[in-house]
Amino acid sequence: MVPWSAEDGLDLEGYRNTLLPPKEIFFPRWEPMLRYSGWGRNLRWEEVRAPSAGRPAVLFGVRPCDARSLTVLDAVFQDDHPDPYYLQRRRAVVVVVLACTTPGRSCFCADVGGGPADERGADVMAAELEGEIRMWPVTDKGAQLLAETGWEPDPGGRELLEQHMQRTPTPAHGVPAGRYPEALEGRFEDPVWDRLHLPCLGCASCTYLCPTCHCFDVADETSDGGGLRVRGWDSCMFALYTLHASGHNPRPSVKERFRNRFMHKLSYFPKRYGLLACVGCGRCVEHCPVNVDVREVMKELVSDVQS
Amino acid sequence: MSSPNPYLPFPAVIEEIIPETDSGDVKTFRVRFQDAACWERFRYLPGQFAELSVFGAGEAPISITSSPTQEEILEFAVKRMGRVTTALHHAEPGAVIGVRGPYGNTFPLAELRGRHLVFIGGGIGLAPLRSLINYVLAPGHRGDHGDVVIIYGARSPGDLVFKWELDRWQTREDVQLYVTVDREHEGWHGRVGFVPAVLEEVAPSSRNAVAITCGPPIMIKFVLQVLERLGFAPSQIVTTLEMRMKCGIGKCGRCNIGDKYVCRDGPVFTYEQLKAMPAEY
Ligand SMILES: Cc1cc2nc3c(=O)[nH]c(=O)nc-3n(C[C@H](O)[C@H](O)[C@H](O)COP(=O)(O)OP(=O)(O)OC[C@H]3O[C@@H](n4cnc5c(N)ncnc54)[C@H](O)[C@@H]3O)c2cc1C
Ligand code: SF4
Ligand code: SF4
Ligand code: FES
């Protein structure tokens, strides 16, 4: 995701998806939350926002899988205690989703209940069809953007896209979607984890690149006479993540952490929020240094259940 | 910025610091909100916890050990462990700290009505129990329950917390209190023995009773075995769990055990619930 101005022009040739998911627009890698100053009796603190928070913006070219990841993040950040930092950014940004008229090789959105023309999470839907960008609104916010920018809503676009999709291979790898979280019921103690985790280095690349991963750490960064309470991305793949002050660690080795990551995406999250926390973007598949493949993990767990 | 920010702690003043253990590793902090209006937004029940902020060091989840039936003051018993808890231990009366919450579920107050209650605590594990004990002993509530049995132990007499409170409970006729230490100590004339052994000896009846236990994992392990021998069903046993936490409100993802978040679905669980969860705590 980069800032864009009209002079830059737009060349979508060969564009598959961004390396980093759009989550950082709403949930930055590093974000100040509070500012404090003084000491002892004279300690003071107040809420702060990063300069970028709440700045209106349009995200163009978000892929349908990533747009759907926003619905996963929304579920967490809108929950009982709404998160004002995330929600302020979410309100200010309009998401223009670009349908995947040619899906990428690691994509498997269709396996996990999505699809290359999925409109969930989109404010405006766009598609490059017959050499032209067609756009139509999905939400009121999207309709407003189109009206303000003078774009004629293009009701025929959706139908044209549907026709196009019928001629395009579906991004699926045979991982049955409807089986989660049921497929993982009782699999916590399964010996399969003893084998599956072996290649994993615990580097956490997968979680940083994942559009739905949202774990964070909170820390106080003190400088002269005051400081900031900030939050930053964290990862369940790290040992320190769950380490108690006593030295006890409920997830002491890569095996438990690896299992937690997949169980969270495919079982715990769906149980809690009714949504699968994998949208099939394929980033972790492409970028894992040792080729851990979430699709293979899913197939393993599901096929085992069938046998 | 009109919506309340759940990460913004209320300012509270430390009014009093009570050293609990001889080594000084546990202190009780009595704190009062700077703005009395905060009480309205901080209605808590026994079992819940708060995130305490020492700015510059960070935040830590700490059980509320006071009872909502007492005057408008919050009490936290804190063991010195790492950054935040050490910074708290260095604070002096008058210092301002941040308090946000209350978070988590509560002890199952409705299910405790009409029952005999058996409290079993070890070390600083008495802190969350104390909130409930004082709640059920409060004038309006004592009649809601049958017998109140309290079994509490620590490694040595110097490691017992809330000695002033134990003395108060001791004087009540409607409380059976058993205090024990692991080994003989000079000047100690009370019981000697591990908490599970004392529990076995006291042998409270499981009929129409609920056992509520909190303490070090090793104590819990043996207490559960004894309770099962005494006929307590898993649904009659209540305990509290700890996991590392940051947000306290189900966002940061850190405190999960399976699909449960300890900060939201806990920290209070029955043994029955615990058995259905992955053993990853
Ligand atoms: C629901 C709940 C109730 C608790 N009640 C009490 C209590 O009444 N009295 C008491 O002394 N202690 C209690 N604890 C444990 C206490 O929270 C930790 O000892 C404390 O967080 C350690 O923080 P630290 O900064 O001193 O240690 P560090 O090791 O420096 O920890 C850094 C950070 O890690 C996190 N962390 C580390 N260990 C734990 C842990 N065991 N649990 C949760 N977060 C952790 C905190 O966010 C902390 O700020 C409770 C924990 C939980 C989850
Ligand atoms: S990217 Fe691969 S090696 Fe790194 S933590 Fe994820 S699964 Fe393990
Ligand atoms: S788990 Fe992998 S494929 Fe699924 S959403 Fe996250 S990064 Fe994409
Ligand atoms: S402490 Fe953040 S999710 Fe429980």
XYZ file of C-alpha atoms and ligand atoms in Angstrom:
661
model
C 0.000 0.000 0.000
C 1.498 3.326 -1.056
C 0.133 6.872 -1.207
C -1.099 7.657 -4.679
C -1.799 10.865 -6.546
C -3.470 11.308 -9.909
C -0.195 12.147 -11.683
C 1.117 8.710 -10.778
C -1.209 7.043 -13.239
C -2.448 3.530 -12.632
C -0.971 0.418 -14.118
C -2.616 -2.732 -12.836
C -0.724 -5.005 -15.223
C 0.635 -7.948 -13.238
C -0.758 -6.724 -9.901
C -1.712 -9.702 -7.764
C -1.731 -8.394 -4.221
C 0.300 -6.277 -1.805
C 3.065 -7.906 0.230
C 1.610 -6.480 3.447
C -2.095 -6.773 4.091
C -4.267 -3.674 4.570
C -4.539 -4.255 8.332
C -1.752 -1.792 9.029
C -3.878 1.065 7.700
C -6.339 0.357 10.544
C -4.077 -1.296 13.051
C -0.584 0.132 12.561
C 2.558 -1.777 13.461
C 3.266 0.835 16.111
C 0.721 3.208 17.524
C 0.693 5.616 20.463
C -2.302 5.205 22.790
C -1.634 7.382 25.820
C 0.843 10.081 26.789
C 2.059 10.473 30.369
C 4.174 12.991 32.196
C 5.162 13.847 35.736
C 5.887 11.497 38.592
C 4.433 10.287 41.904
C 1.699 12.649 43.021
C 1.987 14.744 39.895
C 1.621 12.002 37.354
C -0.750 12.868 34.489
C -1.877 11.008 31.427
C -4.196 11.466 28.513
C -5.355 9.775 25.405
C -3.378 10.430 22.191
C -3.816 9.557 18.560
C -1.225 9.191 15.854
C -1.349 12.002 13.264
C -2.554 9.502 10.699
C -5.525 8.378 12.820
C -8.876 9.410 11.462
C -7.406 10.939 8.305
C -9.861 10.298 5.485
C -8.486 8.025 2.800
C -9.481 5.688 0.053
C -7.825 2.303 -0.167
C -7.849 1.242 -3.764
C -7.100 -2.209 -5.074
C -7.707 -4.172 -1.873
C -8.232 -7.791 -2.837
C -11.466 -9.561 -1.806
C -9.648 -11.875 0.617
C -8.116 -8.888 2.395
C -11.411 -7.033 2.442
C -12.944 -10.035 4.110
C -10.122 -9.978 6.662
C -11.455 -6.587 7.739
C -14.686 -8.246 8.791
C -12.566 -10.573 10.957
C -10.730 -7.631 12.526
C -14.013 -5.741 12.964
C -15.407 -8.642 14.979
C -12.527 -8.324 17.442
C -12.231 -4.570 17.657
C -15.981 -3.887 17.767
C -16.570 -6.501 20.441
C -17.932 -5.545 23.897
C -15.194 -3.025 24.548
C -14.975 -1.162 21.225
C -11.417 -0.184 20.326
C -11.481 3.533 19.498
C -8.110 3.567 17.755
C -9.049 0.938 15.219
C -12.622 2.130 14.764
C -11.626 5.743 14.172
C -9.395 4.656 11.291
C -11.978 2.239 9.993
C -14.641 4.949 9.845
C -12.388 7.362 7.996
C -11.266 4.981 5.265
C -13.258 3.846 2.244
C -12.282 0.436 0.914
C -12.369 -0.049 -2.834
C -11.982 -3.721 -3.578
C -10.571 -4.906 -6.857
C -11.972 -8.278 -7.883
C -9.415 -10.896 -8.848
C -10.049 -11.502 -12.490
C -6.853 -13.625 -12.592
C -6.242 -15.291 -9.201
C -2.696 -15.893 -7.942
C -1.088 -19.288 -7.563
C -1.168 -19.473 -3.735
C -4.659 -18.063 -3.425
C -7.323 -20.271 -1.917
C -10.069 -17.889 -0.889
C -12.729 -20.158 -2.377
C -11.663 -22.943 -0.014
C -12.360 -20.810 3.016
C -15.747 -19.456 2.111
C -14.693 -16.463 0.040
C -14.163 -15.881 -3.620
C -12.427 -13.628 -6.141
C -15.545 -11.492 -6.506
C -16.559 -11.558 -2.830
C -17.961 -8.188 -1.758
C -17.762 -8.644 2.032
C -15.691 -5.893 3.583
C -15.902 -3.734 0.455
C -17.388 -0.243 0.337
C -16.974 -0.088 -3.397
C -16.416 -3.023 -5.684
C -14.229 -2.605 -8.739
C -13.194 -4.945 -11.504
C -11.003 -4.595 -14.530
C -13.116 -6.004 -17.302
C -12.478 -5.760 -21.017
C -9.651 -3.326 -20.354
C -11.798 -0.978 -18.306
C -12.285 -0.347 -14.598
C -15.916 -0.831 -13.614
C -17.050 0.255 -10.139
C -20.238 -0.116 -8.152
C -21.076 0.747 -4.559
C -21.568 -1.887 -1.863
C -22.146 0.299 1.205
C -23.547 3.799 1.724
C -20.032 4.978 2.425
C -19.019 3.599 -0.946
C -21.966 5.179 -2.710
C -21.032 8.494 -1.167
C -17.462 8.206 -2.415
C -18.608 7.484 -5.935
C -21.058 10.382 -5.821
C -18.422 12.796 -4.489
C -15.889 11.803 -7.122
C -18.417 11.902 -9.924
C -18.124 8.226 -10.829
C -21.224 6.872 -12.468
C -22.213 3.784 -10.480
C -22.025 0.901 -12.881
C -24.758 -1.605 -12.048
C -23.872 -3.746 -15.057
C -20.372 -4.305 -13.699
C -21.434 -6.890 -11.176
C -23.137 -9.039 -13.795
C -20.225 -8.719 -16.188
C -17.873 -9.791 -13.412
C -20.042 -12.798 -12.647
C -19.919 -13.861 -16.271
C -16.164 -13.407 -16.323
C -15.723 -15.452 -13.148
C -17.546 -18.382 -14.670
C -14.775 -18.645 -17.266
C -11.956 -18.217 -14.703
C -10.433 -21.039 -12.611
C -11.595 -20.913 -8.990
C -8.828 -20.263 -6.462
C -9.342 -23.479 -4.521
C -7.093 -26.313 -3.468
C -9.618 -28.827 -2.241
C -9.771 -27.765 1.378
C -13.409 -28.136 2.426
C -14.483 -24.952 4.146
C -17.752 -25.798 5.815
C -16.012 -28.194 8.166
C -14.570 -25.595 10.527
C -14.508 -25.496 13.473
C -16.000 -29.022 13.572
C -13.029 -30.528 11.731
C -10.730 -29.613 14.599
C -12.948 -30.821 17.405
C -10.841 -33.012 19.660
C -7.692 -32.481 17.577
C -5.787 -30.573 20.234
C -4.112 -33.735 21.538
C -3.643 -35.246 18.093
C -0.178 -36.682 17.348
C -0.312 -34.917 13.977
C 1.036 -31.768 15.658
C 4.213 -33.608 16.652
C 5.038 -33.901 12.974
C 3.481 -30.772 11.468
C 5.379 -28.303 13.609
C 8.824 -29.783 12.916
C 9.949 -27.479 10.087
C 8.660 -24.298 11.761
C 11.371 -21.879 12.897
C 9.057 -19.736 14.964
C 10.079 -16.663 12.948
C 6.542 -15.210 13.012
C 6.686 -14.009 9.382
C 3.366 -15.738 8.820
C 1.610 -13.814 11.553
C 3.001 -10.415 10.579
C 1.914 -10.954 6.985
C -1.451 -12.424 7.858
C -4.339 -10.010 7.263
C -6.368 -11.395 10.156
C -3.646 -11.684 12.830
C -4.228 -8.924 15.326
C -2.277 -9.770 18.473
C -0.539 -6.846 20.048
C 1.818 -5.923 22.816
C 1.547 -2.781 24.929
C 4.608 -1.002 26.277
C 5.555 2.277 27.923
C 8.296 4.192 26.112
C 9.713 6.790 28.438
C 11.833 9.746 27.392
C 12.677 12.969 29.289
C 10.007 13.635 31.876
C 7.310 11.615 30.187
C 6.507 9.066 27.625
C 4.054 7.216 25.482
C 2.093 4.053 26.041
C 2.213 2.382 22.657
C 0.976 -0.797 21.130
C 2.715 -2.807 18.466
C 2.146 -6.023 16.603
C 3.063 -9.116 18.508
C 2.989 -12.769 17.557
C 1.820 -15.962 19.214
C 4.768 -17.650 17.497
C 7.160 -16.063 20.002
C 8.026 -17.792 23.292
C 7.817 -14.544 25.265
C 4.243 -14.048 24.197
C 2.824 -16.274 26.911
C 5.722 -16.318 29.389
C 4.510 -15.561 32.920
C 6.517 -13.430 35.310
C 7.037 -16.591 37.400
C 8.912 -18.234 34.523
C 6.047 -20.615 33.774
C 5.132 -20.797 30.095
C 1.875 -22.461 29.051
C 3.135 -22.769 25.462
C 6.810 -23.559 26.026
C 7.836 -24.980 22.644
C 7.265 -24.395 18.940
C 4.824 -27.291 18.913
C 2.333 -25.602 21.233
C 2.729 -22.251 19.522
C 2.343 -23.727 16.053
C -0.737 -25.626 17.162
C -2.212 -22.544 18.753
C -1.796 -20.508 15.567
C -3.690 -22.991 13.442
C -6.224 -23.917 16.092
C -6.914 -20.237 16.623
C -7.529 -19.559 12.948
C -9.540 -22.668 12.224
C -11.246 -23.543 15.500
C -11.012 -21.053 18.364
C -11.841 -17.964 16.328
C -14.731 -19.574 14.432
C -16.166 -20.797 17.729
C -15.968 -17.364 19.229
C -16.976 -15.154 16.351
C -18.540 -17.484 13.801
C -15.868 -16.567 11.265
C -12.900 -18.486 9.974
C -9.750 -16.479 10.691
C -8.075 -17.495 7.452
C -9.230 -15.737 4.305
C -7.020 -17.714 1.956
C -4.750 -14.879 0.825
C -1.792 -17.253 0.569
C 0.758 -14.824 2.044
C 1.952 -17.216 4.704
C 2.229 -19.917 2.052
C 4.388 -17.740 -0.195
C 6.636 -16.283 2.464
C 7.272 -18.991 5.024
C 11.019 -19.651 4.802
C 10.485 -23.375 5.311
C 7.329 -23.810 3.221
C 4.837 -24.446 5.969
C 1.576 -24.473 4.056
C -1.674 -23.730 5.844
C -3.552 -25.537 3.090
C -1.631 -28.718 3.758
C -2.244 -28.372 7.493
C -5.953 -27.975 6.832
C -6.100 -30.925 4.487
C -4.231 -33.064 6.959
C -6.652 -32.257 9.750
C -9.749 -32.635 7.641
C -8.726 -35.763 5.798
C -7.797 -37.399 9.078
C -11.297 -36.759 10.300
C -12.783 -38.368 7.213
C -10.706 -41.527 7.443
C -13.308 11.545 20.876
C -16.514 11.247 22.819
C -16.657 7.465 23.134
C -15.017 6.067 26.234
C -11.568 4.688 25.671
C -11.246 1.306 27.382
C -7.456 1.664 27.478
C -7.569 4.893 29.464
C -7.083 4.159 33.167
C -8.799 6.143 35.906
C -6.360 8.017 38.146
C -6.281 6.640 41.679
C -4.252 7.598 44.728
C -2.473 5.075 46.904
C -3.738 5.832 50.404
C -2.033 3.114 52.327
C 0.499 0.369 51.731
C 0.401 -2.657 54.017
C 3.414 -4.971 53.981
C 2.033 -8.500 54.117
C 4.886 -10.963 54.191
C 8.041 -10.833 56.324
C 10.239 -10.758 53.241
C 8.226 -7.822 51.911
C 7.475 -9.529 48.591
C 3.726 -8.992 48.994
C 2.143 -5.650 49.789
C -1.479 -4.596 49.898
C -2.304 -1.289 48.253
C -5.388 0.610 49.313
C -6.322 3.042 46.561
C -9.071 5.578 46.000
C -10.169 7.131 42.720
C -9.171 10.772 42.388
C -12.559 11.515 40.915
C -15.319 9.943 43.008
C -17.500 9.734 39.887
C -15.291 6.870 38.683
C -17.036 4.593 41.186
C -20.137 4.696 39.057
C -18.172 3.253 36.172
C -16.267 0.785 38.321
C -18.949 -1.481 39.728
C -17.254 -4.750 40.483
C -18.060 -8.118 41.997
C -15.805 -10.696 43.662
C -13.594 -12.560 41.197
C -12.935 -9.656 38.890
C -9.584 -8.021 38.301
C -8.219 -4.635 37.281
C -5.306 -3.540 35.129
C -3.001 -1.434 37.292
C -0.753 1.087 35.553
C 2.540 2.375 36.767
C 3.368 4.669 33.893
C 6.857 4.090 32.655
C 6.770 0.453 33.771
C 3.500 -0.706 32.249
C 0.353 -2.487 33.312
C -0.382 -5.688 35.196
C -3.641 -7.553 35.823
C -4.304 -7.802 39.572
C -7.292 -9.331 41.365
C -9.464 -6.969 43.305
C -9.096 -8.268 46.838
C -11.460 -5.809 48.454
C -15.157 -6.566 48.539
C -17.774 -4.349 46.893
C -19.619 -4.451 50.219
C -16.939 -2.373 51.910
C -16.401 1.373 51.722
C -15.289 3.082 48.549
C -11.743 1.949 48.515
C -10.068 -0.634 46.330
C -7.505 -3.074 47.626
C -4.921 -5.006 45.662
C -2.411 -7.442 47.099
C 0.613 -7.486 44.840
C 3.533 -9.860 44.779
C 6.785 -8.391 43.498
C 7.628 -10.293 40.317
C 8.842 -8.162 37.406
C 8.745 -4.653 36.032
C 5.298 -3.406 36.963
C 4.943 -5.129 40.289
C 8.403 -3.970 41.371
C 7.578 -0.404 40.348
C 4.398 -0.625 42.430
C 6.384 -1.862 45.397
C 8.579 1.225 45.075
C 5.585 3.572 45.126
C 4.785 5.550 48.250
C 1.458 6.603 49.726
C 0.143 9.603 47.828
C 1.418 8.370 44.494
C -1.003 8.237 41.585
C -1.527 5.007 39.698
C -3.880 4.094 36.859
C -6.719 1.635 37.341
C -8.902 0.261 34.577
C -11.551 -2.373 34.782
C -13.268 -4.155 36.333
C -12.562 -7.039 33.994
C -13.360 -10.699 33.739
C -16.240 -12.729 35.070
C -17.156 -13.081 38.731
C -17.449 -15.957 41.146
C -20.776 -17.705 40.428
C -22.649 -15.777 43.105
C -26.084 -17.123 42.187
C -24.893 -20.729 42.387
C -23.324 -20.090 45.790
C -26.612 -19.059 47.363
C -27.972 -21.532 49.877
C -24.750 -23.564 49.809
C -22.015 -24.373 52.286
C -18.795 -22.720 51.136
C -15.321 -24.188 51.472
C -12.501 -21.771 50.682
C -9.069 -23.257 50.108
C -6.201 -20.829 49.551
C -2.453 -20.950 49.307
C -0.005 -18.037 49.493
C -1.151 -14.956 47.612
C -3.984 -17.057 46.196
C -6.008 -15.812 49.128
C -6.276 -12.402 47.408
C -9.184 -13.166 45.028
C -10.831 -15.435 47.637
C -10.753 -12.671 50.224
C -13.033 -10.499 48.079
C -15.634 -13.261 48.001
C -15.164 -14.218 51.662
C -15.804 -10.674 52.821
C -18.700 -10.433 50.403
C -20.459 -13.490 51.839
C -19.611 -12.457 55.414
C -21.117 -8.993 54.906
C -24.182 -8.340 57.088
C -26.724 -8.524 54.279
C -25.243 -11.662 52.718
C -24.164 -14.063 55.448
C -27.654 -15.515 55.692
C -27.552 -16.560 52.027
C -25.062 -19.314 52.758
C -24.575 -22.285 55.024
C -21.262 -23.061 56.719
C -18.218 -21.022 55.764
C -15.005 -23.013 56.032
C -11.682 -21.372 55.224
C -8.468 -23.354 54.879
C -5.445 -21.225 54.217
C -1.757 -21.994 54.183
C 1.650 -20.681 53.209
C 5.209 -21.942 53.280
C 6.041 -20.275 56.580
C 4.305 -17.964 59.069
C 6.147 -15.052 57.458
C 4.583 -15.916 54.095
C 0.976 -15.757 55.306
C -0.833 -12.762 53.821
C -3.696 -10.772 55.365
C -2.789 -11.788 58.928
C -4.907 -8.869 60.181
C -7.823 -10.257 58.217
C -7.269 -13.832 59.435
C -7.456 -12.499 62.992
C -10.811 -10.892 62.232
C -12.245 -14.044 60.630
C -10.931 -16.071 63.581
C -13.115 -14.167 66.004
C -16.315 -14.865 64.089
C -18.450 -17.718 65.272
C -19.993 -18.279 61.879
C -16.604 -19.004 60.261
C -14.417 -22.088 60.622
C -10.880 -20.969 59.897
C -7.871 -23.281 59.600
C -4.486 -21.669 59.044
C -1.472 -23.835 58.347
C 2.192 -23.562 57.397
C 4.219 -26.142 55.498
C 6.876 -26.786 58.176
C 7.517 -26.241 61.901
C 8.685 -22.737 62.765
C 9.935 -21.161 65.931
C 7.171 -19.230 67.572
C 4.432 -20.820 65.445
C 1.844 -22.581 67.552
C -0.704 -23.156 64.840
C -1.161 -26.009 62.437
C 1.677 -27.507 60.428
C 1.059 -29.340 57.164
C 0.317 -28.786 53.524
C -3.036 -27.316 52.585
C -4.326 -30.477 50.824
C -3.479 -32.549 53.921
C -5.358 -30.138 56.167
C -8.287 -30.231 53.777
C -8.332 -34.015 54.000
C -8.241 -33.839 57.784
C -10.984 -31.206 58.069
C -12.947 -33.219 55.489
C -15.819 -30.795 54.833
C -18.913 -32.505 53.497
C -19.566 -32.110 49.810
C -23.312 -32.178 50.335
C -24.824 -28.959 49.084
C -21.351 -27.400 49.167
C -19.098 -25.534 46.762
C -15.311 -25.458 47.101
C -13.528 -22.347 45.917
C -9.776 -22.667 45.602
C -6.876 -20.503 44.502
C -3.155 -20.933 44.999
C 0.022 -22.272 43.448
C -0.544 -24.891 40.693
C 0.992 -27.697 42.764
C -1.384 -26.998 45.644
C -4.386 -26.873 43.308
C -3.401 -30.207 41.817
C -3.504 -32.006 45.161
C -6.496 -30.048 46.447
C -8.494 -31.262 43.441
C -7.582 -34.853 44.238
C -8.696 -34.485 47.840
C -11.916 -32.726 46.846
C -12.766 -35.532 44.464
C -12.172 -38.029 47.273
C -14.495 -35.985 49.477
C -17.183 -36.359 46.842
C -17.083 -32.912 45.279
C -18.234 -33.114 41.662
C -16.224 -31.027 39.145
C -19.153 -28.605 38.919
C -18.879 -28.031 42.696
C -15.277 -26.846 42.446
C -14.436 -23.297 41.441
C -10.989 -21.875 40.792
C -9.316 -18.917 39.101
C -6.704 -19.017 36.348
C -3.848 -16.780 35.358
C -2.502 -16.221 31.899
C -0.240 -13.495 30.720
C -2.349 -10.493 29.752
C -2.044 -7.132 28.077
C -5.397 -5.652 27.153
C -7.731 -7.358 29.620
C -10.600 -6.918 27.146
C -10.289 -9.697 24.588
C -8.333 -7.800 21.952
C -4.621 -8.494 22.253
C -5.137 -12.243 21.904
C -2.634 -13.166 24.571
C -4.582 -14.940 27.258
C -6.391 -17.677 25.346
C -6.793 -21.239 26.522
C -8.422 -22.875 23.559
C -11.305 -20.684 22.480
C -11.626 -19.088 25.924
C -10.050 -15.796 26.849
C -9.131 -15.757 30.505
C -9.637 -11.988 30.575
C -13.220 -12.259 29.293
C -14.524 -15.769 29.971
C -12.458 -16.124 33.154
C -10.550 -15.768 35.367
C -13.110 -17.834 37.327
C -13.812 -21.329 35.998
C -15.387 -24.429 37.467
C -13.313 -27.583 37.413
C -15.931 -28.957 35.039
C -15.208 -26.156 32.561
C -11.483 -26.605 33.041
C -11.691 -30.267 32.152
C -13.291 -29.352 28.831
C -10.472 -26.937 27.978
C -7.086 -27.832 26.496
C -4.552 -28.264 29.308
C -2.500 -25.304 28.154
C -2.297 -23.026 31.169
C -6.555 -12.401 36.363
C -5.242 -12.229 37.060
C -5.213 -11.858 38.384
C -3.992 -11.686 39.038
N -4.024 -11.282 40.340
C -2.864 -11.051 40.982
C -2.869 -10.557 42.317
O -3.907 -10.347 42.915
N -1.680 -10.315 42.903
C -0.500 -10.530 42.241
O 0.563 -10.264 42.836
N -0.455 -11.002 40.995
C -1.615 -11.261 40.330
N -1.578 -11.725 39.039
C -0.266 -11.964 38.395
C 0.326 -10.652 37.929
O -0.487 -10.108 36.927
C 1.743 -10.827 37.366
O 2.588 -11.235 38.400
C 2.232 -9.514 36.802
O 1.572 -9.207 35.606
C 3.706 -9.538 36.546
O 4.024 -8.304 35.934
P 5.436 -7.635 36.030
O 5.451 -6.483 35.117
O 5.800 -7.377 37.433
O 6.368 -8.792 35.491
P 7.107 -8.897 34.082
O 7.624 -10.259 33.955
O 8.082 -7.782 33.972
O 5.878 -8.778 33.090
C 5.730 -7.878 32.042
C 4.304 -7.915 31.585
O 3.921 -9.253 31.312
C 2.599 -9.527 31.688
N 2.592 -10.669 32.624
C 3.669 -11.314 33.083
N 3.338 -12.327 33.880
C 2.016 -12.366 33.958
C 1.077 -13.222 34.654
N 1.430 -14.235 35.434
N -0.226 -12.961 34.492
C -0.617 -11.940 33.701
N 0.216 -11.119 33.019
C 1.512 -11.311 33.142
C 2.057 -8.240 32.195
O 1.384 -7.609 31.144
C 3.274 -7.455 32.592
O 3.092 -6.081 32.529
C -2.767 -11.913 38.365
C -2.801 -12.316 37.028
C -4.015 -12.481 36.368
C -4.033 -12.897 34.957
S 6.574 -18.267 8.645
Fe 6.841 -20.513 8.660
S 8.688 -20.844 9.917
Fe 8.025 -18.763 10.339
S 6.706 -18.998 12.178
Fe 5.333 -19.097 10.354
S 5.130 -21.284 9.938
Fe 6.924 -21.063 11.298
S -3.367 -17.859 7.484
Fe -2.092 -17.461 5.665
S -3.490 -17.722 3.935
Fe -4.770 -17.559 5.763
S -5.280 -15.378 5.852
Fe -3.435 -15.656 7.127
S -1.702 -15.246 5.740
Fe -3.530 -15.549 4.450
S -5.541 -9.953 27.866
Fe -5.746 -9.321 25.801
S -7.078 -10.855 25.030
Fe -7.037 -11.334 27.147
